[in-house]
PDB file of C-alpha atoms in Angstrom:
ATOM      1  CA  UNK A   1       1.923  -2.121  18.603  1.00 52.00           C
ATOM      2  CA  UNK A   2       4.656  -1.116  16.304  1.00 74.00           C
ATOM      3  CA  UNK A   3       4.988  -4.441  14.535  1.00 94.00           C
ATOM      4  CA  UNK A   4       3.832  -5.383  11.012  1.00 97.00           C
ATOM      5  CA  UNK A   5       0.147  -5.632  10.737  1.00 97.00           C
ATOM      6  CA  UNK A   6      -2.073  -7.477   8.217  1.00 98.00           C
ATOM      7  CA  UNK A   7      -5.674  -7.271   7.636  1.00 97.00           C
ATOM      8  CA  UNK A   8      -7.723  -9.422   7.502  1.00 97.00           C
ATOM      9  CA  UNK A   9      -6.426 -12.515   9.549  1.00 97.00           C
ATOM     10  CA  UNK A  10      -8.836 -14.730   7.801  1.00 97.00           C
ATOM     11  CA  UNK A  11     -10.767 -14.609   4.605  1.00 98.00           C
ATOM     12  CA  UNK A  12     -13.185 -17.316   3.012  1.00 98.00           C
ATOM     13  CA  UNK A  13     -14.154 -16.530  -0.482  1.00 98.00           C
ATOM     14  CA  UNK A  14     -16.075 -18.108  -3.390  1.00 98.00           C
ATOM     15  CA  UNK A  15     -14.190 -19.138  -6.348  1.00 98.00           C
ATOM     16  CA  UNK A  16     -14.010 -16.395  -9.175  1.00 98.00           C
ATOM     17  CA  UNK A  17     -14.436 -13.540  -6.445  1.00 98.00           C
ATOM     18  CA  UNK A  18     -11.821 -10.787  -6.116  1.00 98.00           C
ATOM     19  CA  UNK A  19     -10.062 -10.456  -2.740  1.00 98.00           C
ATOM     20  CA  UNK A  20      -7.800  -7.805  -1.324  1.00 98.00           C
ATOM     21  CA  UNK A  21      -5.392  -7.828   1.604  1.00 98.00           C
ATOM     22  CA  UNK A  22      -3.777  -5.004   3.490  1.00 98.00           C
ATOM     23  CA  UNK A  23      -0.188  -4.754   5.023  1.00 98.00           C
ATOM     24  CA  UNK A  24       1.070  -1.995   7.471  1.00 97.00           C
ATOM     25  CA  UNK A  25       4.699  -2.257   7.784  1.00 97.00           C
ATOM     26  CA  UNK A  26       6.824  -1.147  10.613  1.00 96.00           C
ATOM     27  CA  UNK A  27       6.766   2.963  10.029  1.00 93.00           C
ATOM     28  CA  UNK A  28      10.318   3.483   9.225  1.00 90.00           C
ATOM     29  CA  UNK A  29      10.811   0.382   7.054  1.00 94.00           C
ATOM     30  CA  UNK A  30      11.131   1.320   3.485  1.00 93.00           C
ATOM     31  CA  UNK A  31      11.146  -2.340   2.227  1.00 95.00           C
ATOM     32  CA  UNK A  32       8.043  -4.287   2.095  1.00 97.00           C
ATOM     33  CA  UNK A  33       7.819  -7.912   0.822  1.00 97.00           C
ATOM     34  CA  UNK A  34       4.797 -10.325   0.320  1.00 97.00           C
ATOM     35  CA  UNK A  35       5.268 -13.932   0.627  1.00 97.00           C
ATOM     36  CA  UNK A  36       2.751 -17.120   0.238  1.00 97.00           C
ATOM     37  CA  UNK A  37       2.911 -20.147   2.442  1.00 97.00           C
ATOM     38  CA  UNK A  38       1.066 -23.455   1.639  1.00 95.00           C
ATOM     39  CA  UNK A  39       0.458 -25.925   4.493  1.00 92.00           C
ATOM     40  CA  UNK A  40       3.713 -27.811   5.206  1.00 90.00           C
ATOM     41  CA  UNK A  41       5.769 -25.551   3.211  1.00 93.00           C
ATOM     42  CA  UNK A  42       8.241 -22.843   3.962  1.00 94.00           C
ATOM     43  CA  UNK A  43       7.135 -19.232   2.671  1.00 96.00           C
ATOM     44  CA  UNK A  44       7.749 -18.325  -0.959  1.00 95.00           C
ATOM     45  CA  UNK A  45       8.767 -14.911  -1.989  1.00 95.00           C
ATOM     46  CA  UNK A  46       5.949 -13.030  -4.111  1.00 96.00           C
ATOM     47  CA  UNK A  47       7.140  -9.452  -4.670  1.00 96.00           C
ATOM     48  CA  UNK A  48       8.721  -6.535  -3.013  1.00 95.00           C
ATOM     49  CA  UNK A  49       8.556  -2.776  -2.706  1.00 96.00           C
ATOM     50  CA  UNK A  50      11.263  -0.260  -1.997  1.00 95.00           C
ATOM     51  CA  UNK A  51       9.268   2.715  -1.041  1.00 94.00           C
ATOM     52  CA  UNK A  52       6.419   2.802  -3.510  1.00 94.00           C
ATOM     53  CA  UNK A  53       8.431   1.171  -6.118  1.00 95.00           C
ATOM     54  CA  UNK A  54       7.512  -2.522  -6.997  1.00 94.00           C
ATOM     55  CA  UNK A  55      11.218  -3.785  -7.875  1.00 93.00           C
ATOM     56  CA  UNK A  56      10.765  -7.650  -8.252  1.00 92.00           C
ATOM     57  CA  UNK A  57       7.890  -9.907  -8.910  1.00 93.00           C
ATOM     58  CA  UNK A  58       8.235 -13.631  -8.791  1.00 92.00           C
ATOM     59  CA  UNK A  59       6.854 -15.955 -11.603  1.00 90.00           C
ATOM     60  CA  UNK A  60       4.638 -17.214  -8.865  1.00 84.00           C
ATOM     61  CA  UNK A  61       2.675 -13.906  -9.222  1.00 87.00           C
ATOM     62  CA  UNK A  62       0.324 -14.643 -12.142  1.00 90.00           C
ATOM     63  CA  UNK A  63      -1.708 -11.952 -14.045  1.00 94.00           C
ATOM     64  CA  UNK A  64      -4.518 -12.313 -11.400  1.00 97.00           C
ATOM     65  CA  UNK A  65      -2.376 -10.944  -8.806  1.00 97.00           C
ATOM     66  CA  UNK A  66      -1.415  -7.356  -8.115  1.00 96.00           C
ATOM     67  CA  UNK A  67       0.238  -5.424  -5.491  1.00 97.00           C
ATOM     68  CA  UNK A  68       0.580  -1.785  -4.865  1.00 97.00           C
ATOM     69  CA  UNK A  69       2.241   0.501  -2.285  1.00 97.00           C
ATOM     70  CA  UNK A  70       0.964   3.921  -3.424  1.00 92.00           C
ATOM     71  CA  UNK A  71       2.538   6.265  -0.772  1.00 88.00           C
ATOM     72  CA  UNK A  72       5.499   4.105   0.342  1.00 87.00           C
ATOM     73  CA  UNK A  73       3.618   3.203   3.469  1.00 92.00           C
ATOM     74  CA  UNK A  74       0.929   0.388   3.587  1.00 97.00           C
ATOM     75  CA  UNK A  75       0.632  -2.047   0.673  1.00 98.00           C
ATOM     76  CA  UNK A  76      -2.399  -4.064  -0.900  1.00 98.00           C
ATOM     77  CA  UNK A  77      -2.295  -7.406  -2.644  1.00 98.00           C
ATOM     78  CA  UNK A  78      -5.231  -8.154  -4.686  1.00 98.00           C
ATOM     79  CA  UNK A  79      -6.122 -11.186  -6.330  1.00 98.00           C
ATOM     80  CA  UNK A  80      -8.675 -11.214  -9.047  1.00 98.00           C
ATOM     81  CA  UNK A  81     -10.893 -14.330  -9.936  1.00 98.00           C
ATOM     82  CA  UNK A  82      -9.715 -16.557  -7.331  1.00 98.00           C
ATOM     83  CA  UNK A  83      -8.873 -20.062  -7.735  1.00 97.00           C
ATOM     84  CA  UNK A  84      -8.907 -22.988  -5.151  1.00 96.00           C
ATOM     85  CA  UNK A  85      -5.077 -23.096  -5.710  1.00 96.00           C
ATOM     86  CA  UNK A  86      -4.767 -19.601  -4.391  1.00 97.00           C
ATOM     87  CA  UNK A  87      -5.774 -20.937  -0.850  1.00 97.00           C
ATOM     88  CA  UNK A  88      -2.845 -20.297   1.241  1.00 97.00           C
ATOM     89  CA  UNK A  89      -1.289 -17.998   4.186  1.00 97.00           C
ATOM     90  CA  UNK A  90      -0.361 -14.737   2.671  1.00 98.00           C
ATOM     91  CA  UNK A  91       2.494 -13.045   4.659  1.00 98.00           C
ATOM     92  CA  UNK A  92       3.907  -9.650   4.781  1.00 98.00           C
ATOM     93  CA  UNK A  93       7.322  -8.583   6.033  1.00 97.00           C
ATOM     94  CA  UNK A  94       9.021  -5.311   6.326  1.00 97.00           C
ATOM     95  CA  UNK A  95      12.834  -4.268   6.431  1.00 96.00           C
ATOM     96  CA  UNK A  96      14.638  -1.184   7.287  1.00 93.00           C
ATOM     97  CA  UNK A  97      17.126  -2.162   4.668  1.00 90.00           C
ATOM     98  CA  UNK A  98      18.236  -5.195   2.227  1.00 87.00           C
ATOM     99  CA  UNK A  99      20.600  -6.504   4.933  1.00 89.00           C
ATOM    100  CA  UNK A 100      18.849  -6.032   8.332  1.00 92.00           C
ATOM    101  CA  UNK A 101      16.163  -8.166  10.259  1.00 95.00           C
ATOM    102  CA  UNK A 102      12.933  -8.889   8.374  1.00 96.00           C
ATOM    103  CA  UNK A 103       9.912  -8.890  10.750  1.00 97.00           C
ATOM    104  CA  UNK A 104       6.668 -10.566   9.550  1.00 97.00           C
ATOM    105  CA  UNK A 105       3.004  -9.873  10.223  1.00 97.00           C
ATOM    106  CA  UNK A 106       0.512 -12.523  11.309  1.00 96.00           C
ATOM    107  CA  UNK A 107      -0.468 -13.379   7.971  1.00 97.00           C
ATOM    108  CA  UNK A 108      -3.850 -13.378   6.147  1.00 98.00           C
ATOM    109  CA  UNK A 109      -5.102 -17.045   5.872  1.00 97.00           C
ATOM    110  CA  UNK A 110      -7.217 -17.332   2.537  1.00 98.00           C
ATOM    111  CA  UNK A 111      -9.760 -20.208   1.865  1.00 98.00           C
ATOM    112  CA  UNK A 112     -11.206 -20.446  -1.684  1.00 98.00           C
ATOM    113  CA  UNK A 113     -14.407 -22.513  -1.616  1.00 97.00           C
TER     114      UNK A 113
ATOM    115  CA  UNK B   1      12.238 -21.935  -5.765  1.00 45.00           C
ATOM    116  CA  UNK B   2      13.431 -23.082  -2.247  1.00 50.00           C
ATOM    117  CA  UNK B   3      17.153 -23.363  -1.640  1.00 61.00           C
ATOM    118  CA  UNK B   4      17.291 -24.195   1.961  1.00 70.00           C
ATOM    119  CA  UNK B   5      16.804 -27.682   3.201  1.00 84.00           C
ATOM    120  CA  UNK B   6      16.312 -28.314   7.041  1.00 88.00           C
ATOM    121  CA  UNK B   7      17.274 -31.205   9.063  1.00 90.00           C
ATOM    122  CA  UNK B   8      15.573 -33.155  10.539  1.00 94.00           C
ATOM    123  CA  UNK B   9      11.985 -32.401   9.125  1.00 94.00           C
ATOM    124  CA  UNK B  10      10.695 -33.312  12.523  1.00 96.00           C
ATOM    125  CA  UNK B  11      11.909 -33.488  16.154  1.00 96.00           C
ATOM    126  CA  UNK B  12      10.521 -34.735  19.322  1.00 97.00           C
ATOM    127  CA  UNK B  13      12.118 -34.234  22.533  1.00 97.00           C
ATOM    128  CA  UNK B  14      11.440 -34.152  26.362  1.00 98.00           C
ATOM    129  CA  UNK B  15      11.288 -30.870  28.096  1.00 98.00           C
ATOM    130  CA  UNK B  16      14.758 -29.836  29.320  1.00 97.00           C
ATOM    131  CA  UNK B  17      16.432 -31.501  26.643  1.00 98.00           C
ATOM    132  CA  UNK B  18      18.346 -29.625  23.839  1.00 98.00           C
ATOM    133  CA  UNK B  19      17.142 -29.411  20.294  1.00 97.00           C
ATOM    134  CA  UNK B  20      19.351 -28.942  17.341  1.00 97.00           C
ATOM    135  CA  UNK B  21      18.347 -28.115  13.793  1.00 97.00           C
ATOM    136  CA  UNK B  22      20.311 -27.920  10.659  1.00 96.00           C
ATOM    137  CA  UNK B  23      19.999 -26.084   7.561  1.00 95.00           C
ATOM    138  CA  UNK B  24      21.735 -26.148   4.274  1.00 95.00           C
ATOM    139  CA  UNK B  25      21.829 -23.953   1.353  1.00 94.00           C
ATOM    140  CA  UNK B  26      23.060 -23.713  -2.166  1.00 91.00           C
ATOM    141  CA  UNK B  27      24.325 -20.368  -3.172  1.00 89.00           C
ATOM    142  CA  UNK B  28      26.318 -17.482  -1.627  1.00 89.00           C
ATOM    143  CA  UNK B  29      24.487 -15.385   0.960  1.00 91.00           C
ATOM    144  CA  UNK B  30      24.681 -12.053   2.657  1.00 91.00           C
ATOM    145  CA  UNK B  31      23.189 -13.559   5.929  1.00 94.00           C
ATOM    146  CA  UNK B  32      20.829 -16.197   7.353  1.00 95.00           C
ATOM    147  CA  UNK B  33      17.882 -15.713   9.626  1.00 96.00           C
ATOM    148  CA  UNK B  34      16.000 -18.032  11.789  1.00 97.00           C
ATOM    149  CA  UNK B  35      12.193 -17.872  12.426  1.00 97.00           C
ATOM    150  CA  UNK B  36       9.747 -19.658  14.744  1.00 98.00           C
ATOM    151  CA  UNK B  37       6.251 -20.158  13.677  1.00 97.00           C
ATOM    152  CA  UNK B  38       3.441 -21.506  15.936  1.00 95.00           C
ATOM    153  CA  UNK B  39       0.586 -23.365  14.122  1.00 89.00           C
ATOM    154  CA  UNK B  40      -1.265 -21.049  11.828  1.00 84.00           C
ATOM    155  CA  UNK B  41       0.574 -17.918  12.897  1.00 90.00           C
ATOM    156  CA  UNK B  42       2.973 -15.530  11.458  1.00 92.00           C
ATOM    157  CA  UNK B  43       6.796 -15.911  11.637  1.00 96.00           C
ATOM    158  CA  UNK B  44       8.659 -14.718  14.706  1.00 97.00           C
ATOM    159  CA  UNK B  45      12.040 -13.479  14.057  1.00 97.00           C
ATOM    160  CA  UNK B  46      14.850 -15.235  16.348  1.00 97.00           C
ATOM    161  CA  UNK B  47      18.319 -14.418  15.135  1.00 97.00           C
ATOM    162  CA  UNK B  48      20.125 -12.868  12.126  1.00 97.00           C
ATOM    163  CA  UNK B  49      23.728 -14.003  11.377  1.00 97.00           C
ATOM    164  CA  UNK B  50      25.757 -12.165   8.850  1.00 95.00           C
ATOM    165  CA  UNK B  51      28.027 -14.007   6.281  1.00 94.00           C
ATOM    166  CA  UNK B  52      31.139 -12.966   8.159  1.00 95.00           C
ATOM    167  CA  UNK B  53      29.936 -14.262  11.582  1.00 97.00           C
ATOM    168  CA  UNK B  54      30.366 -17.833  12.905  1.00 97.00           C
ATOM    169  CA  UNK B  55      28.485 -17.927  15.980  1.00 98.00           C
ATOM    170  CA  UNK B  56      25.675 -16.051  17.617  1.00 98.00           C
ATOM    171  CA  UNK B  57      23.646 -16.230  20.873  1.00 97.00           C
ATOM    172  CA  UNK B  58      20.354 -15.045  22.138  1.00 96.00           C
ATOM    173  CA  UNK B  59      19.188 -16.094  25.263  1.00 97.00           C
ATOM    174  CA  UNK B  60      18.838 -20.081  25.160  1.00 98.00           C
ATOM    175  CA  UNK B  61      19.306 -19.842  21.293  1.00 98.00           C
ATOM    176  CA  UNK B  62      22.851 -20.479  19.772  1.00 98.00           C
ATOM    177  CA  UNK B  63      23.358 -20.177  15.822  1.00 98.00           C
ATOM    178  CA  UNK B  64      26.421 -21.219  13.874  1.00 98.00           C
ATOM    179  CA  UNK B  65      27.012 -20.531  10.345  1.00 97.00           C
ATOM    180  CA  UNK B  66      29.650 -22.228   8.238  1.00 97.00           C
ATOM    181  CA  UNK B  67      29.857 -20.643   4.908  1.00 95.00           C
ATOM    182  CA  UNK B  68      32.588 -22.983   3.635  1.00 95.00           C
ATOM    183  CA  UNK B  69      29.929 -25.890   4.096  1.00 95.00           C
ATOM    184  CA  UNK B  70      26.897 -23.774   3.205  1.00 95.00           C
ATOM    185  CA  UNK B  71      25.103 -24.712   6.523  1.00 96.00           C
ATOM    186  CA  UNK B  72      23.852 -23.248   9.733  1.00 97.00           C
ATOM    187  CA  UNK B  73      22.677 -24.874  12.902  1.00 98.00           C
ATOM    188  CA  UNK B  74      20.118 -23.540  15.475  1.00 98.00           C
ATOM    189  CA  UNK B  75      20.629 -24.989  19.101  1.00 98.00           C
ATOM    190  CA  UNK B  76      17.690 -24.499  21.623  1.00 98.00           C
ATOM    191  CA  UNK B  77      19.003 -25.291  25.084  1.00 98.00           C
ATOM    192  CA  UNK B  78      16.958 -26.525  28.073  1.00 98.00           C
ATOM    193  CA  UNK B  79      13.654 -26.734  25.885  1.00 98.00           C
ATOM    194  CA  UNK B  80      10.404 -25.955  27.122  1.00 97.00           C
ATOM    195  CA  UNK B  81       7.047 -27.038  26.012  1.00 97.00           C
ATOM    196  CA  UNK B  82       6.384 -23.410  24.854  1.00 96.00           C
ATOM    197  CA  UNK B  83       9.251 -23.997  22.218  1.00 98.00           C
ATOM    198  CA  UNK B  84       6.922 -26.346  20.466  1.00 98.00           C
ATOM    199  CA  UNK B  85       6.835 -24.895  16.989  1.00 97.00           C
ATOM    200  CA  UNK B  86       8.210 -24.925  13.215  1.00 97.00           C
ATOM    201  CA  UNK B  87      11.518 -23.489  12.768  1.00 97.00           C
ATOM    202  CA  UNK B  88      12.575 -21.940   9.386  1.00 97.00           C
ATOM    203  CA  UNK B  89      15.851 -20.827   8.135  1.00 96.00           C
ATOM    204  CA  UNK B  90      15.903 -18.147   5.419  1.00 96.00           C
ATOM    205  CA  UNK B  91      18.875 -17.121   3.554  1.00 94.00           C
ATOM    206  CA  UNK B  92      19.502 -13.649   2.095  1.00 90.00           C
ATOM    207  CA  UNK B  93      20.956 -14.195  -1.303  1.00 82.00           C
ATOM    208  CA  UNK B  94      24.085 -12.155  -2.528  1.00 77.00           C
ATOM    209  CA  UNK B  95      22.629  -8.994  -3.940  1.00 80.00           C
ATOM    210  CA  UNK B  96      20.536  -6.117  -2.536  1.00 84.00           C
ATOM    211  CA  UNK B  97      17.042  -7.370  -2.810  1.00 87.00           C
ATOM    212  CA  UNK B  98      16.444  -8.508   0.715  1.00 89.00           C
ATOM    213  CA  UNK B  99      14.310 -11.248  -0.542  1.00 91.00           C
ATOM    214  CA  UNK B 100      14.275 -14.298   1.688  1.00 94.00           C
ATOM    215  CA  UNK B 101      14.497 -17.965   0.401  1.00 94.00           C
ATOM    216  CA  UNK B 102      12.894 -20.307   2.957  1.00 95.00           C
ATOM    217  CA  UNK B 103      13.697 -23.984   3.734  1.00 90.00           C
ATOM    218  CA  UNK B 104      10.759 -26.479   4.470  1.00 92.00           C
ATOM    219  CA  UNK B 105      11.326 -26.064   8.093  1.00 95.00           C
ATOM    220  CA  UNK B 106      11.730 -28.441  11.101  1.00 96.00           C
ATOM    221  CA  UNK B 107       8.583 -29.186  13.304  1.00 96.00           C
ATOM    222  CA  UNK B 108       9.733 -29.396  17.001  1.00 98.00           C
ATOM    223  CA  UNK B 109       7.671 -30.963  19.440  1.00 98.00           C
ATOM    224  CA  UNK B 110       8.641 -30.520  23.431  1.00 98.00           C
ATOM    225  CA  UNK B 111       6.873 -32.971  25.508  1.00 97.00           C
ATOM    226  CA  UNK B 112       6.107 -31.688  29.101  1.00 93.00           C
TER     227      UNK B 112
END
């Protein structure tokens, strides 16, 4: 399967714990995006990378969130000191260029209890 | 912030009927993409239409774009029960970031 891959698919964590999600984009895509989707809403942009450079972060991305793409391939999104409001689906997408199709992974559903 | 609005929010039709969903947006765009999402799953890419295109087809899907009205529509012909899902439009704003701005989606139910 050469699509976008996300791991894990589901994560349940206790409030205050740290969690990390991984995204493997389509191999030849140099742009990688993170989005967050809450129930009944469309996805909202969080941040994006071109190769290993993080070029934009949304105001939704508080200081507890950090994202990396160390070698311009896979990316990780870490949430520190999770809160119940962090419960959402976290989606990753990749694109070959800024104006080509964006392909999404299956998402990681985070539940903070 | 969300810039797209989809209409209707929910649509229920019988198998075999056509389904039309509309999307409006507020600012200039490079292109517009439509996605399908089954409950609890990721987004499946359907069609990308560029700002200089007016219509695009893919199988049973037809997408139109009217940049003067800042609106797009997605038509699904001869619907099937398997088309039951949420459908989202996503706009690529002018510029070269490639970040997408989504609407709230239309929930389509196709009854067998």
